[in-house]
Amino acid sequence: MGLVENRRLAVIDTVFPWKLSGFRYWENQEIFRQRPDTLFFATNPHTDEFPTHIYNFSDFIPLALSGRVTDVYNVFLNLAVSLIGRTQLSDGTIVPGSNPLLNIWPFIQVQNIKLHTTLYPGGGLAPTTPINLLQLDKYFSSIFTNIQEIRTLYPNSIYVPGMINKDFYAYTRKQDVRPIQLVFSAHQGIRKNFPLMANAFNQLDNSFHLHIIGNWEGYLHLLTNNNYTFHGVLQPEQIMPIYQSSHVFISCSTQDHDAFDGFPTTAAADAMSTGCVLVTTNPRQDRYVLASGLDYIEINENRTLNEILQWIKNNFHQAMQIGINGSNKIRSHYDAKLVVKTKLKTMGLI
């Protein structure tokens, strides 16, 4: 794999380097591995370890000049519109989380720098955001996404799945033991639908044990079944062994005012990589990579979460095969090495 020598990439992020940012952390590590001359900038520098220096965004223009930056890449809509100075759309909508003070569009134009962005669910792309007014293809040379609405609006956009660090979230064979270990892992939000999960779990017997990861302190009163462990917010190094020793990952996501989760969520993909069976609502009805009934089990009006968990209990080995199928799909399609390579090749950087 050769580098294109007359090109240089700068990555602009918000809170970074931050392991809890999930895929963004692994993606940027992989960008550095494949394109080690990349300059990294953060609007809000964080303190987690990273293999190269992270510059403050305030230093972008002088370092982009001295470093002869030709390309800039970012993730999420709110940062993308901030960089081009389009935080307020023509109908008056202000993109959630955007910041007009981050506008570098005049500099980008003068220097003839190419812009590239990834638009995943969230990050300012709320259900009410009028995406038809964005006109991002006038500004960005590459638009990567896993959202059908973006693919439809921008036919030249490139489909890319989410990504995982499959070396970190290694596959482990699931043991046929009781209780069956369930995991619910997410940052607190209405769309995560904790009450649906709690209602189903309350109906289960002691053949199941639930691990709750995230800032869900205010929701634990909904649980009347005491066969659970509340872990709170954990670092990836702490989460990984829980996934590896668990059997099932539960994702009950729905839509709320702030966001409409992608499928699978980053946490779900991480857990699937270790072999956990994903049980999910799949709110976007996403069929790009994963097949319902083969790679995961879907919660719907014909099959409730409680019914699915009882089926897993009674058909354990068949259920674990679904976990293996899902792990194989995730590890082959969501591998950060492959996704980043696709992006860099599309940008013309390798």
mmCIF file of C-alpha atoms in Angstrom:
data_model
loop_
_atom_site.group_PDB
_atom_site.id
_atom_site.type_symbol
_atom_site.label_atom_id
_atom_site.label_comp_id
_atom_site.label_asym_id
_atom_site.label_seq_id
_atom_site.Cartn_x
_atom_site.Cartn_y
_atom_site.Cartn_z
ATOM 1 C CA MET A 1 0.000 0.000 0.000
ATOM 2 C CA GLY A 2 1.678 3.226 -1.146
ATOM 3 C CA LEU A 3 1.121 6.770 0.041
ATOM 4 C CA VAL A 4 0.315 9.550 -2.394
ATOM 5 C CA GLU A 5 3.287 11.761 -1.601
ATOM 6 C CA ASN A 6 1.970 15.137 -2.798
ATOM 7 C CA ARG A 7 -1.087 14.928 -0.539
ATOM 8 C CA ARG A 8 -1.376 15.433 3.213
ATOM 9 C CA LEU A 9 -4.391 14.835 5.414
ATOM 10 C CA ALA A 10 -5.569 16.724 8.470
ATOM 11 C CA VAL A 11 -8.258 15.216 10.708
ATOM 12 C CA ILE A 12 -10.409 17.582 12.767
ATOM 13 C CA ASP A 13 -12.364 16.182 15.711
ATOM 14 C CA THR A 14 -14.122 17.651 18.732
ATOM 15 C CA VAL A 15 -13.381 15.956 22.078
ATOM 16 C CA PHE A 16 -10.322 13.902 21.199
ATOM 17 C CA PRO A 17 -8.434 11.651 21.891
ATOM 18 C CA TRP A 18 -11.223 10.087 23.941
ATOM 19 C CA LYS A 19 -11.635 6.319 24.108
ATOM 20 C CA LEU A 20 -15.307 6.604 25.005
ATOM 21 C CA SER A 21 -15.918 8.216 21.615
ATOM 22 C CA GLY A 22 -15.824 4.644 20.338
ATOM 23 C CA PHE A 23 -15.369 4.177 16.614
ATOM 24 C CA ARG A 24 -13.853 7.652 16.163
ATOM 25 C CA TYR A 25 -10.986 6.716 18.463
ATOM 26 C CA TRP A 26 -10.246 3.468 16.608
ATOM 27 C CA GLU A 27 -10.694 5.127 13.215
ATOM 28 C CA ASN A 28 -8.182 7.852 13.948
ATOM 29 C CA GLN A 29 -5.682 5.332 15.260
ATOM 30 C CA GLU A 30 -6.046 3.416 12.019
ATOM 31 C CA ILE A 31 -5.758 6.588 9.906
ATOM 32 C CA PHE A 32 -2.454 7.287 11.648
ATOM 33 C CA ARG A 33 -1.259 3.726 11.012
ATOM 34 C CA GLN A 34 -2.088 3.872 7.313
ATOM 35 C CA ARG A 35 -1.202 7.525 6.749
ATOM 36 C CA PRO A 36 1.367 8.430 9.471
ATOM 37 C CA ASP A 37 1.960 11.964 8.170
ATOM 38 C CA THR A 38 -1.611 12.941 9.102
ATOM 39 C CA LEU A 39 -2.062 15.972 11.359
ATOM 40 C CA PHE A 40 -4.742 15.615 14.066
ATOM 41 C CA PHE A 41 -6.676 18.514 15.582
ATOM 42 C CA ALA A 42 -9.229 18.703 18.391
ATOM 43 C CA THR A 43 -11.597 21.554 19.173
ATOM 44 C CA ASN A 44 -11.675 20.258 22.769
ATOM 45 C CA PRO A 45 -8.441 18.316 23.408
ATOM 46 C CA HIS A 46 -8.863 15.333 25.712
ATOM 47 C CA THR A 47 -6.275 13.332 27.629
ATOM 48 C CA ASP A 48 -6.480 9.674 26.540
ATOM 49 C CA GLU A 49 -3.378 8.185 24.981
ATOM 50 C CA PHE A 50 -2.800 8.421 21.239
ATOM 51 C CA PRO A 51 0.241 7.499 19.125
ATOM 52 C CA THR A 52 0.896 11.035 17.857
ATOM 53 C CA HIS A 53 0.485 14.623 18.970
ATOM 54 C CA ILE A 54 -3.005 16.175 18.912
ATOM 55 C CA TYR A 55 -3.005 19.881 18.073
ATOM 56 C CA ASN A 56 -5.539 22.410 19.242
ATOM 57 C CA PHE A 57 -7.920 23.489 16.516
ATOM 58 C CA SER A 58 -6.810 27.086 17.068
ATOM 59 C CA ASP A 59 -3.469 26.111 15.487
ATOM 60 C CA PHE A 60 -5.044 24.630 12.371
ATOM 61 C CA ILE A 61 -4.428 27.417 9.833
ATOM 62 C CA PRO A 62 -0.717 28.003 10.513
ATOM 63 C CA LEU A 63 0.009 24.261 10.770
ATOM 64 C CA ALA A 64 -2.034 23.510 7.656
ATOM 65 C CA LEU A 65 0.063 26.089 5.790
ATOM 66 C CA SER A 66 3.436 24.916 7.081
ATOM 67 C CA GLY A 67 2.456 21.269 6.786
ATOM 68 C CA ARG A 68 1.074 21.713 3.259
ATOM 69 C CA VAL A 69 -2.259 20.102 4.076
ATOM 70 C CA THR A 70 -4.264 19.215 0.953
ATOM 71 C CA ASP A 71 -7.197 17.335 2.519
ATOM 72 C CA VAL A 72 -9.339 17.693 5.640
ATOM 73 C CA TYR A 73 -11.536 14.951 7.099
ATOM 74 C CA ASN A 74 -14.130 15.017 9.872
ATOM 75 C CA VAL A 75 -16.989 12.914 11.247
ATOM 76 C CA PHE A 76 -20.567 14.027 11.987
ATOM 77 C CA LEU A 77 -22.821 16.653 10.516
ATOM 78 C CA ASN A 78 -22.514 19.299 13.223
ATOM 79 C CA LEU A 79 -18.752 19.565 12.757
ATOM 80 C CA ALA A 80 -19.018 19.356 8.962
ATOM 81 C CA VAL A 81 -21.379 22.352 8.746
ATOM 82 C CA SER A 82 -19.312 24.231 11.331
ATOM 83 C CA LEU A 83 -16.158 23.934 9.210
ATOM 84 C CA ILE A 84 -17.927 25.357 6.140
ATOM 85 C CA GLY A 85 -19.811 28.070 8.032
ATOM 86 C CA ARG A 86 -23.299 26.686 7.358
ATOM 87 C CA THR A 87 -24.472 26.112 10.927
ATOM 88 C CA GLN A 88 -27.786 27.858 10.147
ATOM 89 C CA LEU A 89 -29.717 26.551 7.166
ATOM 90 C CA SER A 90 -31.826 28.616 4.783
ATOM 91 C CA ASP A 91 -35.049 27.866 6.674
ATOM 92 C CA GLY A 92 -33.532 29.132 9.922
ATOM 93 C CA THR A 93 -32.719 25.686 11.344
ATOM 94 C CA ILE A 94 -29.546 25.639 13.435
ATOM 95 C CA VAL A 95 -27.827 22.272 13.259
ATOM 96 C CA PRO A 96 -27.649 20.885 16.835
ATOM 97 C CA GLY A 97 -24.154 21.006 18.284
ATOM 98 C CA SER A 98 -22.719 23.147 15.496
ATOM 99 C CA ASN A 99 -20.416 26.096 16.177
ATOM 100 C CA PRO A 100 -19.996 29.056 13.775
ATOM 101 C CA LEU A 101 -16.645 29.894 15.415
ATOM 102 C CA LEU A 102 -15.126 26.809 13.746
ATOM 103 C CA ASN A 103 -15.669 28.195 10.222
ATOM 104 C CA ILE A 104 -12.515 27.657 8.104
ATOM 105 C CA TRP A 105 -14.246 27.768 4.706
ATOM 106 C CA PRO A 106 -12.520 30.977 3.470
ATOM 107 C CA PHE A 107 -9.108 29.394 4.175
ATOM 108 C CA ILE A 108 -10.167 26.118 2.562
ATOM 109 C CA GLN A 109 -11.193 27.978 -0.600
ATOM 110 C CA VAL A 110 -8.012 30.032 -0.862
ATOM 111 C CA GLN A 111 -5.777 26.983 -0.333
ATOM 112 C CA ASN A 112 -7.890 24.751 -2.594
ATOM 113 C CA ILE A 113 -8.075 22.100 0.135
ATOM 114 C CA LYS A 114 -10.403 19.152 -0.392
ATOM 115 C CA LEU A 115 -12.962 18.377 2.309
ATOM 116 C CA HIS A 116 -14.192 14.894 3.242
ATOM 117 C CA THR A 117 -16.783 13.896 5.838
ATOM 118 C CA THR A 118 -18.535 10.894 7.328
ATOM 119 C CA LEU A 119 -22.195 11.308 8.243
ATOM 120 C CA TYR A 120 -23.367 8.723 10.728
ATOM 121 C CA PRO A 121 -26.628 8.980 12.731
ATOM 122 C CA GLY A 122 -26.498 11.537 15.518
ATOM 123 C CA GLY A 123 -23.888 14.277 15.649
ATOM 124 C CA GLY A 124 -26.384 16.962 14.670
ATOM 125 C CA LEU A 125 -28.290 14.783 12.225
ATOM 126 C CA ALA A 126 -31.513 14.783 14.233
ATOM 127 C CA PRO A 127 -34.819 13.401 12.908
ATOM 128 C CA THR A 128 -35.992 16.982 12.329
ATOM 129 C CA THR A 129 -32.866 18.199 10.510
ATOM 130 C CA PRO A 130 -33.906 19.224 6.967
ATOM 131 C CA ILE A 131 -31.157 17.329 5.179
ATOM 132 C CA ASN A 132 -32.473 18.408 1.785
ATOM 133 C CA LEU A 133 -31.207 21.929 2.573
ATOM 134 C CA LEU A 134 -27.643 20.900 3.442
ATOM 135 C CA GLN A 135 -26.118 20.983 -0.083
ATOM 136 C CA LEU A 136 -22.986 19.324 1.284
ATOM 137 C CA ASP A 137 -21.959 18.029 -2.138
ATOM 138 C CA LYS A 138 -21.075 21.611 -3.060
ATOM 139 C CA TYR A 139 -18.423 21.626 -0.343
ATOM 140 C CA PHE A 140 -17.242 18.065 0.283
ATOM 141 C CA SER A 141 -15.337 15.982 -2.259
ATOM 142 C CA SER A 142 -16.220 12.769 -0.399
ATOM 143 C CA ILE A 143 -19.287 11.987 1.688
ATOM 144 C CA PHE A 144 -19.248 8.646 3.516
ATOM 145 C CA THR A 145 -22.353 7.337 5.256
ATOM 146 C CA ASN A 146 -24.418 4.353 6.355
ATOM 147 C CA ILE A 147 -27.702 6.308 6.296
ATOM 148 C CA GLN A 148 -30.203 5.618 3.536
ATOM 149 C CA GLU A 149 -31.490 9.202 3.572
ATOM 150 C CA ILE A 150 -28.000 10.548 2.859
ATOM 151 C CA ARG A 151 -27.388 7.935 0.167
ATOM 152 C CA THR A 152 -30.631 8.991 -1.521
ATOM 153 C CA LEU A 153 -29.961 12.727 -1.234
ATOM 154 C CA TYR A 154 -26.351 12.403 -2.424
ATOM 155 C CA PRO A 155 -26.140 9.584 -4.989
ATOM 156 C CA ASN A 156 -22.359 10.042 -5.205
ATOM 157 C CA SER A 157 -21.942 9.385 -1.477
ATOM 158 C CA ILE A 158 -20.107 6.202 -0.514
ATOM 159 C CA TYR A 159 -21.641 3.577 1.725
ATOM 160 C CA VAL A 160 -19.402 2.582 4.615
ATOM 161 C CA PRO A 161 -20.514 0.612 7.686
ATOM 162 C CA GLY A 162 -19.606 1.588 11.203
ATOM 163 C CA MET A 163 -16.312 0.246 12.428
ATOM 164 C CA ILE A 164 -14.767 -1.738 15.248
ATOM 165 C CA ASN A 165 -11.293 -2.640 16.423
ATOM 166 C CA LYS A 166 -11.631 -6.379 15.924
ATOM 167 C CA ASP A 167 -8.205 -7.005 17.447
ATOM 168 C CA PHE A 168 -9.358 -5.368 20.675
ATOM 169 C CA TYR A 169 -12.870 -6.867 20.719
ATOM 170 C CA ALA A 170 -11.654 -10.378 19.972
ATOM 171 C CA TYR A 171 -14.036 -13.271 19.412
ATOM 172 C CA THR A 172 -14.460 -15.725 22.299
ATOM 173 C CA ARG A 173 -16.441 -18.945 22.216
ATOM 174 C CA LYS A 174 -19.540 -18.633 24.405
ATOM 175 C CA GLN A 175 -19.803 -21.200 27.182
ATOM 176 C CA ASP A 176 -23.006 -23.186 27.759
ATOM 177 C CA VAL A 177 -23.499 -22.073 31.351
ATOM 178 C CA ARG A 178 -26.315 -20.621 33.422
ATOM 179 C CA PRO A 179 -27.298 -17.970 34.087
ATOM 180 C CA ILE A 180 -27.307 -16.662 30.516
ATOM 181 C CA GLN A 181 -25.426 -13.377 30.576
ATOM 182 C CA LEU A 182 -27.241 -10.394 29.026
ATOM 183 C CA VAL A 183 -25.708 -6.976 28.339
ATOM 184 C CA PHE A 184 -27.379 -3.583 27.957
ATOM 185 C CA SER A 185 -24.688 -1.005 27.170
ATOM 186 C CA ALA A 186 -25.388 2.569 26.072
ATOM 187 C CA HIS A 187 -25.137 6.195 27.117
ATOM 188 C CA GLN A 188 -28.368 7.327 28.752
ATOM 189 C CA GLY A 189 -30.962 8.592 26.290
ATOM 190 C CA ILE A 190 -34.705 8.270 25.711
ATOM 191 C CA ARG A 191 -34.137 6.531 22.362
ATOM 192 C CA LYS A 192 -32.223 3.702 24.073
ATOM 193 C CA ASN A 193 -35.605 2.546 25.430
ATOM 194 C CA PHE A 194 -34.446 1.290 28.833
ATOM 195 C CA PRO A 195 -38.074 0.773 30.023
ATOM 196 C CA LEU A 196 -38.732 -1.787 27.264
ATOM 197 C CA MET A 197 -35.640 -3.736 28.275
ATOM 198 C CA ALA A 198 -36.510 -3.483 31.984
ATOM 199 C CA ASN A 199 -40.061 -4.692 31.444
ATOM 200 C CA ALA A 200 -38.850 -7.778 29.596
ATOM 201 C CA PHE A 201 -36.096 -8.506 32.116
ATOM 202 C CA ASN A 202 -38.541 -8.262 35.023
ATOM 203 C CA GLN A 203 -40.442 -11.230 33.552
ATOM 204 C CA LEU A 204 -37.381 -13.516 33.450
ATOM 205 C CA ASP A 205 -36.361 -16.119 36.018
ATOM 206 C CA ASN A 206 -32.923 -16.685 37.538
ATOM 207 C CA SER A 207 -31.721 -18.385 34.351
ATOM 208 C CA PHE A 208 -30.628 -14.901 33.233
ATOM 209 C CA HIS A 209 -28.273 -12.251 34.599
ATOM 210 C CA LEU A 210 -28.175 -8.699 33.226
ATOM 211 C CA HIS A 211 -25.140 -6.400 32.982
ATOM 212 C CA ILE A 212 -26.001 -2.697 32.685
ATOM 213 C CA ILE A 213 -23.240 -0.417 31.374
ATOM 214 C CA GLY A 214 -23.647 3.351 31.177
ATOM 215 C CA ASN A 215 -25.058 6.244 33.191
ATOM 216 C CA TRP A 216 -28.391 4.595 34.025
ATOM 217 C CA GLU A 217 -28.525 5.352 37.766
ATOM 218 C CA GLY A 218 -31.851 7.156 37.421
ATOM 219 C CA TYR A 219 -33.526 4.206 35.707
ATOM 220 C CA LEU A 220 -32.637 1.308 38.009
ATOM 221 C CA HIS A 221 -35.874 1.732 39.975
ATOM 222 C CA LEU A 222 -37.673 0.242 36.957
ATOM 223 C CA LEU A 223 -36.067 -3.127 37.677
ATOM 224 C CA THR A 224 -37.900 -5.480 40.012
ATOM 225 C CA ASN A 225 -35.762 -8.454 38.970
ATOM 226 C CA ASN A 226 -32.618 -8.234 41.088
ATOM 227 C CA ASN A 227 -30.487 -10.559 38.942
ATOM 228 C CA TYR A 228 -28.436 -7.711 37.505
ATOM 229 C CA THR A 229 -25.118 -5.941 37.951
ATOM 230 C CA PHE A 230 -24.939 -2.191 37.415
ATOM 231 C CA HIS A 231 -21.445 -1.255 36.227
ATOM 232 C CA GLY A 232 -21.914 2.437 35.432
ATOM 233 C CA VAL A 233 -19.715 4.107 32.838
ATOM 234 C CA LEU A 234 -16.711 1.945 31.918
ATOM 235 C CA GLN A 235 -13.609 2.313 29.797
ATOM 236 C CA PRO A 236 -13.218 -0.024 26.795
ATOM 237 C CA GLU A 237 -10.653 -2.120 28.680
ATOM 238 C CA GLN A 238 -13.283 -2.738 31.354
ATOM 239 C CA ILE A 239 -16.141 -3.369 28.924
ATOM 240 C CA MET A 240 -14.322 -5.850 26.712
ATOM 241 C CA PRO A 241 -14.149 -8.771 29.224
ATOM 242 C CA ILE A 242 -17.864 -8.303 30.038
ATOM 243 C CA TYR A 243 -18.728 -8.683 26.359
ATOM 244 C CA GLN A 244 -16.435 -11.680 26.023
ATOM 245 C CA SER A 245 -18.068 -13.503 28.944
ATOM 246 C CA SER A 246 -21.641 -12.596 27.947
ATOM 247 C CA HIS A 247 -24.053 -14.325 25.575
ATOM 248 C CA VAL A 248 -26.591 -11.709 24.448
ATOM 249 C CA PHE A 249 -26.468 -7.977 23.708
ATOM 250 C CA ILE A 250 -29.824 -6.168 23.933
ATOM 251 C CA SER A 251 -30.482 -3.023 21.882
ATOM 252 C CA CYS A 252 -34.027 -1.603 22.134
ATOM 253 C CA SER A 253 -33.324 1.645 20.284
ATOM 254 C CA THR A 254 -36.086 3.798 18.918
ATOM 255 C CA GLN A 255 -36.306 7.423 17.736
ATOM 256 C CA ASP A 256 -36.329 10.504 19.917
ATOM 257 C CA HIS A 257 -36.050 14.250 19.247
ATOM 258 C CA ASP A 258 -32.252 14.297 19.386
ATOM 259 C CA ALA A 259 -31.241 11.328 17.245
ATOM 260 C CA PHE A 260 -32.189 8.163 15.460
ATOM 261 C CA ASP A 261 -29.591 5.494 16.206
ATOM 262 C CA GLY A 262 -27.761 3.712 13.449
ATOM 263 C CA PHE A 263 -27.774 -0.057 13.165
ATOM 264 C CA PRO A 264 -26.097 -1.716 14.830
ATOM 265 C CA THR A 265 -25.019 0.791 17.447
ATOM 266 C CA THR A 266 -21.281 1.008 18.062
ATOM 267 C CA ALA A 267 -21.629 -0.814 21.379
ATOM 268 C CA ALA A 268 -23.696 -3.545 19.734
ATOM 269 C CA ALA A 269 -21.112 -4.028 16.981
ATOM 270 C CA ASP A 270 -18.323 -4.251 19.578
ATOM 271 C CA ALA A 271 -20.259 -6.907 21.506
ATOM 272 C CA MET A 272 -21.127 -8.799 18.326
ATOM 273 C CA SER A 273 -17.445 -8.950 17.447
ATOM 274 C CA THR A 274 -16.895 -11.030 20.590
ATOM 275 C CA GLY A 275 -19.706 -13.420 19.606
ATOM 276 C CA CYS A 276 -22.656 -11.981 21.546
ATOM 277 C CA VAL A 277 -26.042 -12.584 19.947
ATOM 278 C CA LEU A 278 -27.555 -9.230 19.029
ATOM 279 C CA VAL A 279 -31.236 -8.892 19.954
ATOM 280 C CA THR A 280 -32.460 -5.588 18.572
ATOM 281 C CA THR A 281 -35.345 -3.495 17.325
ATOM 282 C CA ASN A 282 -33.285 -2.438 14.250
ATOM 283 C CA PRO A 283 -35.240 0.851 14.169
ATOM 284 C CA ARG A 284 -33.888 1.860 10.751
ATOM 285 C CA GLN A 285 -34.732 -1.513 9.209
ATOM 286 C CA ASP A 286 -31.158 -1.519 7.946
ATOM 287 C CA ARG A 287 -30.422 -4.492 5.660
ATOM 288 C CA TYR A 288 -27.082 -3.328 4.219
ATOM 289 C CA VAL A 289 -24.890 -5.982 5.856
ATOM 290 C CA LEU A 290 -26.700 -7.986 8.546
ATOM 291 C CA ALA A 291 -29.575 -10.378 7.878
ATOM 292 C CA SER A 292 -32.374 -10.786 10.423
ATOM 293 C CA GLY A 293 -32.650 -14.339 11.764
ATOM 294 C CA LEU A 294 -29.217 -15.230 10.455
ATOM 295 C CA ASP A 295 -26.831 -12.669 11.953
ATOM 296 C CA TYR A 296 -29.048 -11.199 14.688
ATOM 297 C CA ILE A 297 -32.554 -11.566 16.139
ATOM 298 C CA GLU A 298 -35.066 -8.792 15.575
ATOM 299 C CA ILE A 299 -37.608 -7.523 18.101
ATOM 300 C CA ASN A 300 -40.869 -6.660 16.354
ATOM 301 C CA GLU A 301 -44.626 -6.729 16.755
ATOM 302 C CA ASN A 302 -44.663 -10.462 16.114
ATOM 303 C CA ARG A 303 -41.808 -11.365 18.458
ATOM 304 C CA THR A 304 -41.267 -9.570 21.747
ATOM 305 C CA LEU A 305 -37.976 -9.219 23.587
ATOM 306 C CA ASN A 306 -39.186 -11.540 26.335
ATOM 307 C CA GLU A 307 -40.204 -14.193 23.811
ATOM 308 C CA ILE A 308 -36.818 -13.980 22.115
ATOM 309 C CA LEU A 309 -34.918 -14.356 25.382
ATOM 310 C CA GLN A 310 -37.006 -17.396 26.307
ATOM 311 C CA TRP A 311 -36.277 -18.875 22.868
ATOM 312 C CA ILE A 312 -32.542 -18.327 23.407
ATOM 313 C CA LYS A 313 -32.796 -20.151 26.732
ATOM 314 C CA ASN A 314 -34.544 -23.128 25.110
ATOM 315 C CA ASN A 315 -32.445 -23.130 21.929
ATOM 316 C CA PHE A 316 -29.095 -22.090 23.315
ATOM 317 C CA HIS A 317 -26.763 -23.650 20.735
ATOM 318 C CA GLN A 318 -28.865 -22.502 17.792
ATOM 319 C CA ALA A 319 -28.877 -18.997 19.253
ATOM 320 C CA MET A 320 -25.114 -19.001 19.773
ATOM 321 C CA GLN A 321 -24.679 -19.946 16.108
ATOM 322 C CA ILE A 322 -26.469 -16.706 15.246
ATOM 323 C CA GLY A 323 -23.902 -14.971 17.447
ATOM 324 C CA ILE A 324 -21.101 -16.642 15.487
ATOM 325 C CA ASN A 325 -22.670 -15.598 12.179
ATOM 326 C CA GLY A 326 -23.041 -12.031 13.381
ATOM 327 C CA SER A 327 -19.480 -11.950 14.659
ATOM 328 C CA ASN A 328 -18.145 -13.160 11.312
ATOM 329 C CA LYS A 329 -20.106 -10.482 9.432
ATOM 330 C CA ILE A 330 -19.055 -7.696 11.793
ATOM 331 C CA ARG A 331 -15.415 -8.724 11.833
ATOM 332 C CA SER A 332 -15.251 -8.987 8.032
ATOM 333 C CA HIS A 333 -17.234 -5.855 7.104
ATOM 334 C CA TYR A 334 -16.768 -3.497 10.071
ATOM 335 C CA ASP A 335 -13.015 -3.937 10.554
ATOM 336 C CA ALA A 336 -11.487 -0.468 11.036
ATOM 337 C CA LYS A 337 -8.490 -1.452 8.902
ATOM 338 C CA LEU A 338 -10.705 -2.134 5.887
ATOM 339 C CA VAL A 339 -13.119 0.773 6.393
ATOM 340 C CA VAL A 340 -10.295 3.301 6.789
ATOM 341 C CA LYS A 341 -8.508 1.894 3.741
ATOM 342 C CA THR A 342 -11.699 2.380 1.708
ATOM 343 C CA LYS A 343 -11.996 5.973 2.879
ATOM 344 C CA LEU A 344 -8.341 6.854 2.229
ATOM 345 C CA LYS A 345 -8.431 5.275 -1.234
ATOM 346 C CA THR A 346 -11.597 7.213 -2.071
ATOM 347 C CA MET A 347 -9.930 10.430 -0.931
ATOM 348 C CA GLY A 348 -6.969 9.617 -3.191
ATOM 349 C CA LEU A 349 -4.517 9.440 -0.277
ATOM 350 C CA ILE A 350 -3.303 5.859 -0.761
#
